[in-house]
């Protein structure tokens, strides 16, 4: 099955310093590989108009529902998620992560997940700027993300 993450409203390449935020320059976002914090899939600049990631996953039926697994899926059964990792890129191309958004699968309605498994496509739509204008972080569940299962 394919998970397509469609992101909009990126925060920009620079986020200024505030009393509780150190500020960053040349911001990028990508999907983190499982257990490999520094391996990011499809890095997008923070000022892109949108970002799309496509992740291959395997859906296995369990007593408690569907379990999604793949190279970028983190967590234990029942608590799976994908990290969208925010970082800076310096002039030499070296990346340094400073925060992550945890796109949690436990917020996917069961009917949507059933339909997605049936048609091999699950879509997540979300904005990537938080209420303060910074890169979105922490656990991301509805209503911050909209899950759907469009037909292919």
PDB file of N, CA, C and O in Angstrom, residues 26-73:
ATOM      1  N   UNK A  26      17.828  28.424   6.683  1.00  0.00           N
ATOM      2  CA  UNK A  26      17.899  27.381   5.657  1.00  0.00           C
ATOM      3  C   UNK A  26      17.219  26.084   6.120  1.00  0.00           C
ATOM      4  O   UNK A  26      17.791  25.001   6.096  1.00  0.00           O
ATOM      5  N   UNK A  27      15.973  26.225   6.512  1.00  0.00           N
ATOM      6  CA  UNK A  27      15.166  25.125   7.051  1.00  0.00           C
ATOM      7  C   UNK A  27      14.683  24.218   5.919  1.00  0.00           C
ATOM      8  O   UNK A  27      14.269  24.690   4.861  1.00  0.00           O
ATOM      9  N   UNK A  28      14.722  22.913   6.181  1.00  0.00           N
ATOM     10  CA  UNK A  28      14.228  21.888   5.260  1.00  0.00           C
ATOM     11  C   UNK A  28      13.435  20.856   6.066  1.00  0.00           C
ATOM     12  O   UNK A  28      13.600  20.747   7.275  1.00  0.00           O
ATOM     13  N   UNK A  29      12.600  20.081   5.377  1.00  0.00           N
ATOM     14  CA  UNK A  29      11.819  19.029   6.022  1.00  0.00           C
ATOM     15  C   UNK A  29      11.847  17.777   5.157  1.00  0.00           C
ATOM     16  O   UNK A  29      11.838  17.849   3.931  1.00  0.00           O
ATOM     17  N   UNK A  30      11.898  16.623   5.817  1.00  0.00           N
ATOM     18  CA  UNK A  30      11.877  15.341   5.117  1.00  0.00           C
ATOM     19  C   UNK A  30      11.312  14.259   6.018  1.00  0.00           C
ATOM     20  O   UNK A  30      11.123  14.472   7.219  1.00  0.00           O
ATOM     21  N   UNK A  31      11.037  13.104   5.452  1.00  0.00           N
ATOM     22  CA  UNK A  31      10.550  11.955   6.219  1.00  0.00           C
ATOM     23  C   UNK A  31      11.758  11.173   6.727  1.00  0.00           C
ATOM     24  O   UNK A  31      12.672  10.863   5.962  1.00  0.00           O
ATOM     25  N   UNK A  32      11.738  10.872   8.008  1.00  0.00           N
ATOM     26  CA  UNK A  32      12.849  10.153   8.638  1.00  0.00           C
ATOM     27  C   UNK A  32      12.676   8.652   8.497  1.00  0.00           C
ATOM     28  O   UNK A  32      11.602   8.115   8.723  1.00  0.00           O
ATOM     29  N   UNK A  33      13.761   7.964   8.134  1.00  0.00           N
ATOM     30  CA  UNK A  33      13.742   6.493   8.100  1.00  0.00           C
ATOM     31  C   UNK A  33      13.701   5.943   9.532  1.00  0.00           C
ATOM     32  O   UNK A  33      14.240   6.555  10.445  1.00  0.00           O
ATOM     33  N   UNK A  34      13.084   4.795   9.696  1.00  0.00           N
ATOM     34  CA  UNK A  34      12.980   4.162  11.004  1.00  0.00           C
ATOM     35  C   UNK A  34      14.374   3.910  11.586  1.00  0.00           C
ATOM     36  O   UNK A  34      15.260   3.381  10.905  1.00  0.00           O
ATOM     37  N   UNK A  35      14.558   4.321  12.818  1.00  0.00           N
ATOM     38  CA  UNK A  35      15.789   4.106  13.576  1.00  0.00           C
ATOM     39  C   UNK A  35      17.022   4.721  12.928  1.00  0.00           C
ATOM     40  O   UNK A  35      18.149   4.341  13.234  1.00  0.00           O
ATOM     41  N   UNK A  36      16.835   5.668  12.025  1.00  0.00           N
ATOM     42  CA  UNK A  36      17.966   6.339  11.369  1.00  0.00           C
ATOM     43  C   UNK A  36      17.675   7.833  11.317  1.00  0.00           C
ATOM     44  O   UNK A  36      17.286   8.377  10.287  1.00  0.00           O
ATOM     45  N   UNK A  37      17.887   8.468  12.421  1.00  0.00           N
ATOM     46  CA  UNK A  37      17.549   9.875  12.602  1.00  0.00           C
ATOM     47  C   UNK A  37      18.111  10.788  11.511  1.00  0.00           C
ATOM     48  O   UNK A  37      17.502  11.784  11.141  1.00  0.00           O
ATOM     49  N   UNK A  38      19.261  10.457  10.985  1.00  0.00           N
ATOM     50  CA  UNK A  38      19.909  11.324  10.000  1.00  0.00           C
ATOM     51  C   UNK A  38      19.603  10.969   8.549  1.00  0.00           C
ATOM     52  O   UNK A  38      20.095  11.632   7.638  1.00  0.00           O
ATOM     53  N   UNK A  39      18.807   9.918   8.304  1.00  0.00           N
ATOM     54  CA  UNK A  39      18.434   9.554   6.936  1.00  0.00           C
ATOM     55  C   UNK A  39      17.033  10.079   6.646  1.00  0.00           C
ATOM     56  O   UNK A  39      16.062   9.606   7.211  1.00  0.00           O
ATOM     57  N   UNK A  40      16.983  11.070   5.756  1.00  0.00           N
ATOM     58  CA  UNK A  40      15.711  11.693   5.427  1.00  0.00           C
ATOM     59  C   UNK A  40      15.357  11.457   3.965  1.00  0.00           C
ATOM     60  O   UNK A  40      16.211  11.554   3.091  1.00  0.00           O
ATOM     61  N   UNK A  41      14.104  11.171   3.724  1.00  0.00           N
ATOM     62  CA  UNK A  41      13.580  10.932   2.390  1.00  0.00           C
ATOM     63  C   UNK A  41      13.041  12.240   1.823  1.00  0.00           C
ATOM     64  O   UNK A  41      12.290  12.954   2.491  1.00  0.00           O
ATOM     65  N   UNK A  42      13.427  12.550   0.590  1.00  0.00           N
ATOM     66  CA  UNK A  42      12.867  13.693  -0.143  1.00  0.00           C
ATOM     67  C   UNK A  42      12.837  14.981   0.669  1.00  0.00           C
ATOM     68  O   UNK A  42      11.787  15.488   1.038  1.00  0.00           O
ATOM     69  N   UNK A  43      14.002  15.522   0.911  1.00  0.00           N
ATOM     70  CA  UNK A  43      14.131  16.777   1.640  1.00  0.00           C
ATOM     71  C   UNK A  43      13.555  17.931   0.815  1.00  0.00           C
ATOM     72  O   UNK A  43      13.856  18.065  -0.365  1.00  0.00           O
ATOM     73  N   UNK A  44      12.685  18.736   1.440  1.00  0.00           N
ATOM     74  CA  UNK A  44      12.068  19.890   0.786  1.00  0.00           C
ATOM     75  C   UNK A  44      12.452  21.157   1.539  1.00  0.00           C
ATOM     76  O   UNK A  44      12.447  21.171   2.777  1.00  0.00           O
ATOM     77  N   UNK A  45      12.741  22.246   0.822  1.00  0.00           N
ATOM     78  CA  UNK A  45      13.036  23.508   1.502  1.00  0.00           C
ATOM     79  C   UNK A  45      11.790  24.045   2.208  1.00  0.00           C
ATOM     80  O   UNK A  45      10.662  23.832   1.760  1.00  0.00           O
ATOM     81  N   UNK A  46      12.013  24.736   3.317  1.00  0.00           N
ATOM     82  CA  UNK A  46      10.914  25.264   4.116  1.00  0.00           C
ATOM     83  C   UNK A  46      10.076  26.326   3.434  1.00  0.00           C
ATOM     84  O   UNK A  46       8.989  26.645   3.909  1.00  0.00           O
ATOM     85  N   UNK A  47      10.558  26.863   2.314  1.00  0.00           N
ATOM     86  CA  UNK A  47       9.777  27.864   1.594  1.00  0.00           C
ATOM     87  C   UNK A  47       9.108  27.297   0.343  1.00  0.00           C
ATOM     88  O   UNK A  47       8.576  28.043  -0.478  1.00  0.00           O
ATOM     89  N   UNK A  48       9.095  25.972   0.205  1.00  0.00           N
ATOM     90  CA  UNK A  48       8.411  25.347  -0.939  1.00  0.00           C
ATOM     91  C   UNK A  48       6.910  25.628  -0.829  1.00  0.00           C
ATOM     92  O   UNK A  48       6.373  25.780   0.269  1.00  0.00           O
ATOM     93  N   UNK A  49       6.240  25.683  -1.964  1.00  0.00           N
ATOM     94  CA  UNK A  49       4.797  25.919  -1.936  1.00  0.00           C
ATOM     95  C   UNK A  49       4.047  24.698  -1.395  1.00  0.00           C
ATOM     96  O   UNK A  49       2.955  24.832  -0.843  1.00  0.00           O
ATOM     97  N   UNK A  50       4.648  23.520  -1.550  1.00  0.00           N
ATOM     98  CA  UNK A  50       4.059  22.287  -1.023  1.00  0.00           C
ATOM     99  C   UNK A  50       5.144  21.216  -0.996  1.00  0.00           C
ATOM    100  O   UNK A  50       6.225  21.401  -1.550  1.00  0.00           O
ATOM    101  N   UNK A  51       4.829  20.117  -0.352  1.00  0.00           N
ATOM    102  CA  UNK A  51       5.747  18.977  -0.302  1.00  0.00           C
ATOM    103  C   UNK A  51       4.916  17.697  -0.338  1.00  0.00           C
ATOM    104  O   UNK A  51       3.843  17.639   0.271  1.00  0.00           O
ATOM    105  N   UNK A  52       5.397  16.703  -1.074  1.00  0.00           N
ATOM    106  CA  UNK A  52       4.702  15.414  -1.169  1.00  0.00           C
ATOM    107  C   UNK A  52       5.717  14.310  -0.946  1.00  0.00           C
ATOM    108  O   UNK A  52       6.816  14.338  -1.502  1.00  0.00           O
ATOM    109  N   UNK A  53       5.335  13.355  -0.109  1.00  0.00           N
ATOM    110  CA  UNK A  53       6.149  12.159   0.109  1.00  0.00           C
ATOM    111  C   UNK A  53       5.281  10.943  -0.163  1.00  0.00           C
ATOM    112  O   UNK A  53       4.097  10.927   0.167  1.00  0.00           O
ATOM    113  N   UNK A  54       5.865   9.920  -0.767  1.00  0.00           N
ATOM    114  CA  UNK A  54       5.163   8.653  -1.005  1.00  0.00           C
ATOM    115  C   UNK A  54       5.947   7.545  -0.341  1.00  0.00           C
ATOM    116  O   UNK A  54       7.143   7.363  -0.618  1.00  0.00           O
ATOM    117  N   UNK A  55       5.269   6.814   0.537  1.00  0.00           N
ATOM    118  CA  UNK A  55       5.896   5.769   1.338  1.00  0.00           C
ATOM    119  C   UNK A  55       5.218   4.433   1.076  1.00  0.00           C
ATOM    120  O   UNK A  55       3.991   4.333   1.185  1.00  0.00           O
ATOM    121  N   UNK A  56       5.993   3.447   0.748  1.00  0.00           N
ATOM    122  CA  UNK A  56       5.454   2.087   0.606  1.00  0.00           C
ATOM    123  C   UNK A  56       5.348   1.468   1.993  1.00  0.00           C
ATOM    124  O   UNK A  56       6.310   1.508   2.773  1.00  0.00           O
ATOM    125  N   UNK A  57       4.185   0.919   2.298  1.00  0.00           N
ATOM    126  CA  UNK A  57       3.971   0.240   3.571  1.00  0.00           C
ATOM    127  C   UNK A  57       3.274  -1.093   3.324  1.00  0.00           C
ATOM    128  O   UNK A  57       2.653  -1.299   2.275  1.00  0.00           O
ATOM    129  N   UNK A  58       3.366  -1.947   4.302  1.00  0.00           N
ATOM    130  CA  UNK A  58       2.654  -3.220   4.286  1.00  0.00           C
ATOM    131  C   UNK A  58       1.572  -3.154   5.351  1.00  0.00           C
ATOM    132  O   UNK A  58       1.845  -2.775   6.494  1.00  0.00           O
ATOM    133  N   UNK A  59       0.362  -3.492   4.987  1.00  0.00           N
ATOM    134  CA  UNK A  59      -0.761  -3.512   5.921  1.00  0.00           C
ATOM    135  C   UNK A  59      -1.060  -4.957   6.298  1.00  0.00           C
ATOM    136  O   UNK A  59      -1.298  -5.791   5.425  1.00  0.00           O
ATOM    137  N   UNK A  60      -1.022  -5.243   7.586  1.00  0.00           N
ATOM    138  CA  UNK A  60      -1.295  -6.585   8.100  1.00  0.00           C
ATOM    139  C   UNK A  60      -2.498  -6.517   9.026  1.00  0.00           C
ATOM    140  O   UNK A  60      -2.546  -5.676   9.923  1.00  0.00           O
ATOM    141  N   UNK A  61      -3.449  -7.407   8.808  1.00  0.00           N
ATOM    142  CA  UNK A  61      -4.657  -7.436   9.646  1.00  0.00           C
ATOM    143  C   UNK A  61      -4.314  -8.054  10.992  1.00  0.00           C
ATOM    144  O   UNK A  61      -3.717  -9.127  11.066  1.00  0.00           O
ATOM    145  N   UNK A  62      -4.666  -7.360  12.066  1.00  0.00           N
ATOM    146  CA  UNK A  62      -4.481  -7.826  13.443  1.00  0.00           C
ATOM    147  C   UNK A  62      -5.846  -7.835  14.125  1.00  0.00           C
ATOM    148  O   UNK A  62      -6.804  -7.273  13.611  1.00  0.00           O
ATOM    149  N   UNK A  63      -5.914  -8.437  15.309  1.00  0.00           N
ATOM    150  CA  UNK A  63      -7.170  -8.456  16.057  1.00  0.00           C
ATOM    151  C   UNK A  63      -7.671  -7.044  16.351  1.00  0.00           C
ATOM    152  O   UNK A  63      -8.871  -6.794  16.393  1.00  0.00           O
ATOM    153  N   UNK A  64      -6.747  -6.118  16.539  1.00  0.00           N
ATOM    154  CA  UNK A  64      -7.098  -4.745  16.902  1.00  0.00           C
ATOM    155  C   UNK A  64      -7.259  -3.828  15.698  1.00  0.00           C
ATOM    156  O   UNK A  64      -7.520  -2.639  15.861  1.00  0.00           O
ATOM    157  N   UNK A  65      -7.078  -4.335  14.493  1.00  0.00           N
ATOM    158  CA  UNK A  65      -7.184  -3.520  13.284  1.00  0.00           C
ATOM    159  C   UNK A  65      -5.969  -3.714  12.402  1.00  0.00           C
ATOM    160  O   UNK A  65      -5.241  -4.695  12.523  1.00  0.00           O
ATOM    161  N   UNK A  66      -5.734  -2.764  11.516  1.00  0.00           N
ATOM    162  CA  UNK A  66      -4.619  -2.847  10.584  1.00  0.00           C
ATOM    163  C   UNK A  66      -3.336  -2.345  11.220  1.00  0.00           C
ATOM    164  O   UNK A  66      -3.333  -1.342  11.933  1.00  0.00           O
ATOM    165  N   UNK A  67      -2.245  -3.040  10.938  1.00  0.00           N
ATOM    166  CA  UNK A  67      -0.915  -2.628  11.381  1.00  0.00           C
ATOM    167  C   UNK A  67      -0.122  -2.254  10.138  1.00  0.00           C
ATOM    168  O   UNK A  67       0.043  -3.078   9.234  1.00  0.00           O
ATOM    169  N   UNK A  68       0.337  -1.006  10.081  1.00  0.00           N
ATOM    170  CA  UNK A  68       1.103  -0.523   8.937  1.00  0.00           C
ATOM    171  C   UNK A  68       2.579  -0.518   9.287  1.00  0.00           C
ATOM    172  O   UNK A  68       2.973   0.020  10.315  1.00  0.00           O
ATOM    173  N   UNK A  69       3.396  -1.108   8.401  1.00  0.00           N
ATOM    174  CA  UNK A  69       4.837  -1.165   8.622  1.00  0.00           C
ATOM    175  C   UNK A  69       5.561  -0.833   7.337  1.00  0.00           C
ATOM    176  O   UNK A  69       5.066  -1.102   6.258  1.00  0.00           O
ATOM    177  N   UNK A  70       6.747  -0.264   7.487  1.00  0.00           N
ATOM    178  CA  UNK A  70       7.572   0.058   6.342  1.00  0.00           C
ATOM    179  C   UNK A  70       8.858   0.712   6.791  1.00  0.00           C
ATOM    180  O   UNK A  70       9.050   0.970   7.983  1.00  0.00           O
ATOM    181  N   UNK A  71       9.759   1.003   5.859  1.00  0.00           N
ATOM    182  CA  UNK A  71      11.070   1.545   6.199  1.00  0.00           C
ATOM    183  C   UNK A  71      11.027   2.896   6.916  1.00  0.00           C
ATOM    184  O   UNK A  71      11.976   3.249   7.602  1.00  0.00           O
ATOM    185  N   UNK A  72       9.935   3.628   6.773  1.00  0.00           N
ATOM    186  CA  UNK A  72       9.833   4.938   7.423  1.00  0.00           C
ATOM    187  C   UNK A  72       8.802   4.967   8.545  1.00  0.00           C
ATOM    188  O   UNK A  72       8.547   6.014   9.135  1.00  0.00           O
ATOM    189  N   UNK A  73       8.211   3.812   8.858  1.00  0.00           N
ATOM    190  CA  UNK A  73       7.198   3.745   9.905  1.00  0.00           C
ATOM    191  C   UNK A  73       7.884   3.432  11.232  1.00  0.00           C
ATOM    192  O   UNK A  73       8.656   2.479  11.337  1.00  0.00           O
TER     193      UNK A  73
END
